[in-house]
C-alpha atoms as one frame of an Amber mdcrd trajectory, in Angstrom:
protein
 -71.274   6.962 -70.188 -69.550   8.002 -73.426 -71.689   9.895 -75.962 -71.644
   9.489 -79.741 -69.679  12.720 -80.081 -66.945  11.294 -77.845 -66.556   8.233
 -80.085 -66.549  10.450 -83.148 -63.787  12.607 -81.669 -61.637   9.565 -80.880
 -62.132   8.197 -84.386 -61.100  11.455 -86.006 -58.056  11.721 -83.717 -56.953
   8.192 -84.646 -57.292   8.865 -88.376 -55.326  12.087 -88.021 -52.600  10.451
 -85.995 -52.301   7.622 -88.524 -52.016  10.112 -91.349 -49.332  12.045 -89.468
 -47.416   8.834 -88.856 -47.619   7.899 -92.508 -46.328  11.333 -93.495 -43.395
  11.090 -91.073 -42.149   8.006 -92.936 -41.551  10.115 -96.028 -37.948  11.455
 -96.287 -37.639  15.176 -95.792 -36.216  17.116 -98.724 -32.403  17.456 -98.412
 -31.134  20.948 -97.748 -28.133  21.882 -99.887 -25.125  23.491 -98.247 -21.757
  24.796 -99.352 -19.049  25.947 -96.954 -15.473  27.219 -97.300 -14.266  27.207
 -93.698 -12.464  30.531 -93.804 -14.256  33.495 -95.333 -11.267  35.279 -96.826
  -7.791  34.689 -98.207  -4.848  37.090 -98.088  -2.129  36.604-100.703   0.991
  38.601-101.435   1.734  40.591-104.559   3.215  37.464-106.154   0.031  35.478
-105.631   1.404  33.231-102.870  -0.043  32.539 -99.430   1.699  33.219 -96.109
   3.750  30.009 -96.382   4.893  30.713 -99.920   2.596  28.125-101.494  -0.051
  28.382-104.211  -3.221  29.240-102.234  -6.188  26.879-102.093  -9.781  27.099
-100.838 -11.195  24.009 -99.129 -14.805  23.687-100.283 -17.205  21.376 -98.422
 -20.662  20.588 -99.791 -23.283  17.843-100.145 -24.228  18.675-103.714 -23.159
  20.259-106.987 -21.858  23.838-106.816 -20.246  26.429-109.035 -18.127  29.562
-108.580 -18.859  32.987-109.976 -17.218  36.329-109.289 -19.377  38.994-107.712
 -16.912  41.645-108.839 -14.848  41.785-112.018 -11.437  40.180-111.394  -9.561
  39.353-114.585  -6.386  38.977-112.530  -7.803  35.968-110.662  -8.337  32.393
-111.846  -9.436  29.330-109.930  -9.593  25.640-110.736 -11.965  23.906-110.846
 -14.742  26.450-111.408 -17.398  23.946-110.306 -17.594  20.692-108.422 -19.614
  18.273-106.360 -19.014  17.524-102.690 -15.676  18.322-101.028 -13.132  19.837
-103.421  -9.859  21.756-103.104  -9.963  24.850-105.332  -6.588  26.180-106.476
  -6.348  29.972-106.671  -4.026  31.567-109.232  -3.449  35.305-109.050  -1.383
  37.365-111.460   1.494  39.401-109.942   0.234  42.741-108.695   2.183  45.762
-109.909  -0.379  48.267-108.662  -2.505  49.008-105.620  -4.048  46.422-103.301
  -7.020  44.683-104.901  -9.930  42.519-103.811 -12.228  39.999-105.458 -15.431
  38.463-104.060 -16.216  34.881-105.085 -19.663  33.321-104.719 -19.999  29.562
-104.246 -23.595  28.668-105.200 -25.672  25.450-105.290 -28.636  24.608-107.538
 -31.028  25.413-104.720 -29.536  28.881-104.461 -27.507  28.353-101.284 -24.561
  30.739-101.433 -21.242  31.312 -99.678 -19.268  34.482-100.323 -15.481  34.399
-100.161 -13.066  37.348-100.363  -9.599  37.176-101.972  -7.371  40.104-101.077
  -3.993  40.678-102.783  -1.301  43.031-101.470  -0.118  45.890-103.653   3.244
  46.515-105.261   4.335  48.767-102.380   4.227  45.881 -99.896   7.449  44.053
 -98.996   7.717  40.293 -99.288   9.380  38.590 -96.316  11.117  35.254 -96.835
  12.006  34.609 -93.196  11.206  36.388 -89.952  12.335  34.746 -86.718  10.832
  35.271 -83.283  12.023  33.295 -80.291   9.088  33.486 -77.873   9.629  34.368
 -74.217  10.341  32.867 -70.817  13.389  30.727 -71.699  16.379  30.569 -69.372
  19.714  29.469 -70.849  18.048  26.747 -72.930  20.107  24.982 -75.611  19.070
  25.521 -79.231  18.159  21.863 -79.753  15.920  21.726 -76.662  14.013  24.896
 -77.490  10.759  24.192 -79.382   8.868  27.497 -79.467  10.364  28.807 -82.718
   8.065  31.287 -84.459   8.797  31.263 -88.193   7.075  33.619 -90.608   7.638
  34.339 -94.285   7.131  32.676 -97.646  10.427  30.780 -97.434  10.336  29.767
 -93.780   8.188  26.639 -93.925  11.133  24.230 -93.695  13.527  26.416 -91.719
  15.526  24.581 -89.032  17.914  25.623 -86.248  21.284  24.360 -85.029  23.725
  25.537 -82.425  27.004  24.876 -80.663  27.150  26.522 -77.219  24.320  28.844
 -78.308  21.401  29.396 -75.936  17.875  30.858 -75.903  17.478  33.285 -73.003
  15.121  36.065 -71.860  17.166  37.937 -69.276  18.061  40.896 -71.547  15.085
  41.390 -73.902  15.560  43.413 -77.078  14.409  47.022 -76.988  15.096  50.500
 -78.371  14.649  49.930 -82.142  11.656  49.659 -84.478  10.155  46.186 -84.361
  11.944  45.044 -81.198  10.139  41.853 -80.118  11.498  41.644 -76.553  11.262
  38.279 -74.816  13.799  35.614 -75.743  16.901  36.134 -77.822  20.041  34.180
 -78.670  23.151  34.375 -76.510  26.510  32.617 -76.709  27.753  30.268 -74.000
  31.437  30.035 -74.903  34.229  31.877 -76.715  33.720  29.671 -79.791  29.953
  29.305 -80.337  27.637  29.090 -83.347  23.968  29.745 -84.038  22.666  28.636
 -87.446  19.311  28.671 -89.205  18.106  27.630 -92.678  17.326  26.552 -95.351
  15.192  29.438 -96.339  13.439  28.866 -99.679  14.405  31.761-101.954  11.606
  31.153-104.486  13.916  31.994-107.397  14.778  35.498-106.135  18.272  36.996
-106.180  17.902  40.394-104.414  17.555  40.433-100.605  17.938  42.412 -97.432
  19.170  40.610 -94.309  18.636  42.358 -90.972  19.114  41.485 -87.306  19.472
  43.182 -83.927  22.463  42.788 -81.617  23.814  44.041 -78.304  26.567  43.425
 -75.798  27.019  43.922 -72.090  30.664  44.834 -72.751  31.705  48.472 -72.787
  31.586  48.641 -76.610  30.364  46.487 -79.501  33.021  44.752 -81.616  31.768
  43.230 -84.924  34.828  40.954 -84.987  33.490  39.242 -81.859  30.134  38.487
 -83.506  30.681  37.347 -87.076  28.041  36.800 -89.772  28.159  34.088 -92.459
  25.809  32.751 -95.145  25.834  29.469 -97.046  23.931  27.762 -99.839  24.714
  24.220 -98.657  25.438  24.463 -94.875  28.921  23.159 -95.594  30.856  26.146
 -96.950  30.410  29.511 -95.230  30.973  32.947 -96.742  31.538  35.801 -94.291
  29.542  39.012 -94.687  30.515  42.392 -93.320  27.803  44.295 -91.470  27.903
  47.768 -89.969  26.631  49.221 -86.708  27.857  51.703 -84.138  30.157  50.752
 -81.267  27.321  51.412 -78.815  26.674  48.470 -76.517  22.864  48.813 -76.512
  20.465  46.974 -78.808  20.794  48.152 -82.398  19.517  46.854 -85.747  21.828
  46.169 -88.694  20.715  45.863 -92.329  22.663  44.309 -95.170  21.343  44.465
 -98.797  22.829  42.041-101.320  22.333  40.055-104.497  22.914  36.320-104.813
  24.126  34.573-107.973  21.504  32.913-110.154  20.608  29.367-109.215  20.828
  29.581-105.410  17.658  27.869-104.175  18.011  28.137-100.395  20.011  30.058
 -97.832  21.536  29.327 -94.427  22.615  32.009 -91.947  25.265  31.544 -89.259
  26.254  33.803 -86.366  29.658  32.865 -84.986  30.562  34.049 -81.530  34.312
  34.548 -81.406  34.805  35.713 -77.822  31.147  36.763 -77.727  29.976  35.473
 -74.344  28.372  38.866 -73.609  26.665  39.301 -76.988  23.037  38.705 -78.011
  21.059  38.683 -81.268  17.323  38.939 -82.002  14.731  39.680 -84.703  16.475
  38.095 -87.687  14.769  38.797 -91.004  15.380  38.034 -94.688  13.213  40.151
 -97.011  13.181  41.105-100.661  15.758  43.729-101.564  15.313  47.215-102.919
  17.798  46.884-105.785  20.838  47.962-103.769  23.812  45.983-102.494  26.573
  43.988-104.130  26.429  40.472-105.539  27.752  37.906-103.061  30.604  35.718
-104.241  30.554  32.445-102.339  33.933  31.261-101.168  33.517  27.869-102.829
  33.081  29.634-106.188  36.519  31.295-106.019  38.449  28.848-103.840  38.941
  25.226-104.754  37.591  22.925-102.076  38.287  19.264-101.474  36.581  16.574
 -99.447  38.976  15.045 -96.928  38.413  11.588 -95.482  38.898  11.209 -91.725
  38.235   7.487 -91.721  36.459   4.997 -93.989  35.956   1.867 -91.950  34.721
  -1.274 -93.770  35.306  -3.643 -90.811  37.130  -6.110 -93.021  39.003  -7.161
 -89.902  35.776  -8.688 -88.558  35.824 -12.353 -89.593  32.502 -14.182 -89.607
  31.902 -17.922 -89.508  32.264 -19.958 -92.681  29.457 -19.703 -95.203  28.137
 -16.330 -94.011  28.199 -12.963 -95.710  26.793  -9.545 -94.958  23.653 -10.133
 -97.008  22.376 -12.673 -94.480  21.364 -10.888 -91.330  21.623 -11.655 -88.524
  24.086 -14.526 -88.965  26.172 -15.968 -86.116  28.779 -14.369 -83.885  32.432
 -15.232 -84.191  33.565 -13.878 -80.841  34.963 -10.453 -79.993  37.073  -8.799
 -82.712  40.708  -7.816 -82.543  40.292  -4.058 -82.988  42.116  -2.164 -85.737
  42.513   1.433 -86.906  41.888   2.890 -83.453  38.415   1.400 -82.923  37.465
  -0.009 -79.520  34.376  -1.326 -77.800  32.580  -3.528 -75.331  30.344  -6.473
 -76.228  31.143  -6.154 -79.925  31.092  -9.347 -82.013  32.400 -10.337 -85.420
  30.286 -11.041 -88.474  31.652 -11.435 -92.007  32.912  -7.910 -92.730  30.730
  -6.070 -90.233  30.227  -5.803 -86.470  27.372  -6.650 -84.122  26.915  -4.508
 -80.994  25.323  -5.795 -77.743  24.026  -9.222 -76.724  20.538 -10.444 -75.880
  21.151  -9.607 -72.207  23.829  -6.875 -72.174  24.267  -3.501 -73.864  27.432
  -2.877 -75.877  29.114   0.023 -77.633  31.653   0.687 -80.379  33.852   3.813
 -80.349  35.713   5.348 -83.294  39.271   6.689 -83.264  39.777  10.426 -82.701
  39.360  12.569 -85.817  43.005  13.657 -85.945  42.837  14.331 -89.694  40.878
  17.529 -88.959  44.005  19.199 -87.593  43.944  22.533 -85.778  40.465  23.669
 -86.803  36.762  23.160 -86.084  34.700  21.746 -88.954  31.398  20.121 -89.878
  31.869  16.387 -90.406  29.631  14.326 -92.674  29.126  10.893 -91.121  27.606
   8.040 -93.144  27.142   4.376 -92.237  25.048   1.266 -92.729  23.024  -0.075
 -89.810  20.624  -2.959 -89.225  18.574  -4.238 -86.290  18.872  -7.920 -85.313
  15.730 -10.059 -85.301  12.859  -8.309 -83.494  15.087  -6.462 -81.003  14.468
  -2.823 -80.130  14.674  -0.855 -83.376  16.553   2.091 -81.874  20.172   2.905
 -81.191  22.157   5.941 -80.060  25.138   7.894 -81.352  27.222   9.785 -78.812
  29.710  12.514 -79.751  32.660  12.704 -77.367  35.035  15.607 -76.579  33.674
  18.218 -79.039  30.942  18.626 -81.630  27.179  18.073 -81.677  24.499  16.472
 -83.851  21.528  18.833 -84.131  22.847  20.640 -81.065  23.099  17.510 -78.901
  25.974  15.226 -77.903  23.669  12.179 -77.707  21.007  11.449 -80.329  18.693
   8.445 -80.720  17.723   6.980 -84.086  15.004   4.529 -85.062  15.001   2.044
 -87.938  11.965   0.961 -89.927  12.615  -2.776 -90.237  14.666  -5.617 -88.771
  17.363  -7.747 -90.426  17.844  -5.271 -93.276  20.561  -2.743 -93.899  19.657
   0.936 -93.887  21.985   3.762 -94.935  22.157   6.894 -92.801  23.928  10.268
 -93.164  24.204  12.948 -90.483  26.338  15.978 -89.647  28.585  16.644 -86.660
  28.910  20.403 -86.188  31.973  21.820 -84.447  34.104  18.670 -84.661  37.823
  18.854 -83.813  40.780  16.504 -83.864  39.683  15.157 -80.439  36.163  14.227
 -81.584  35.104  10.580 -81.346  31.776   8.914 -82.075  30.209   6.021 -80.213
  27.506   3.630 -81.424  25.571   2.214 -78.478  22.304   0.547 -77.582  19.404
   2.180 -75.748  18.517  -0.610 -73.326  20.429  -3.444 -71.662  18.471  -6.335
 -73.151  17.378  -7.195 -76.690  18.933  -4.154 -78.347  21.367  -5.839 -80.757
  22.295  -4.043 -83.990  24.866  -4.176 -86.796  27.265  -1.502 -88.090  29.222
  -1.349 -91.353  30.904   1.085 -93.768  31.352   4.001 -91.357  32.790   6.979
 -93.229  33.621  10.452 -91.876  34.588  13.344 -94.159  34.883  17.128 -94.113
  35.236  19.846 -96.741  38.136  22.295 -96.661  40.259  24.454 -98.926  42.308
  22.273-101.234  45.934  22.132-100.267  48.378  23.230-102.952
């Protein structure tokens, strides 16, 4: 039998529970926050980040915030100085001609939530590196184009690329015996006429540099004529540089200070192996100079160069059916063409002034004449052409390089187009082409891989003949 006190207790409990429930329906006060992800930023003496860009701080918040400096830092500006929500704050630092310096920023909300952030700038004694290359480890005779573990550092290295002809990444003889030797992989040469190239390194408006690299040979003595060094500002014309080292076969570092003329925005470096099968290079670096060295004179600035045409094929000998022109893709076939100018192919069909390659059920290909105009030399060929995909067929095709030369280090490269039944213009480079080089346009798959080709032009740059 329940007593009065029991009923009273239950009543009070119910009232309390109801009140608690009513209170829980009220929204809780929002807690402000401000975050910056990283807690510090290191910039070089020029005020740039590790990738050579103007540094930024990614601020994340759910409310209004402002920035104040906890320490005096007249050398540092940031924009904006306040914001709401997620904002990217740009940091501008004056060049540092003295010792290393540090500033502490405080990001603060109205509720007093704070986030401290440290900006540290290197001093004048530090050296700015534009490019520093490391090649990882564990590779075994891997072609340049197939190697993916490039390790680029430096303020000008963000868009650095690599190319090679008979150049390989290999780890069997790691670098050692000099300051900064990275060991692991290095670059070796797979033939008596091989090239390893890298660039373009963003020079950020500088003109004074120091290029260094390590080299070795398994021959009895080192011969600099077997491993030649070149630089270029356009990857077309190459100026040879003379470097010094001892004749010792072991790993040794070479340094070459130099100035560049005003107006050179990027740099390419090329190591040419002329009978250098037993040579290796590693730890390539381009850094700011110390004021020494001579100004480089590029060969194209003292020698007159000319662009020579190897072939310029318009396919005028392809005759389409009446009433068609090359603005109406895909058009109708007019049977196989009678080939001219050394071109040949299989399952190639005529349109008005251009060619179609492949059928709906069979893959075709079109092969150029040999590049005899090159003569007795090895050059870089610029290849340009117009291409279009028929209907909704596979939007990819392949270019094969026969006999000699590579595109990005490969003899076969696939390309993809963005739309069907429209012309697209393409330009690419064949490195190490000779008079025997031929190119082939071909499909990827046997069915539904039809595409069109027109205006194929191949050129190279060489010293103008008197």
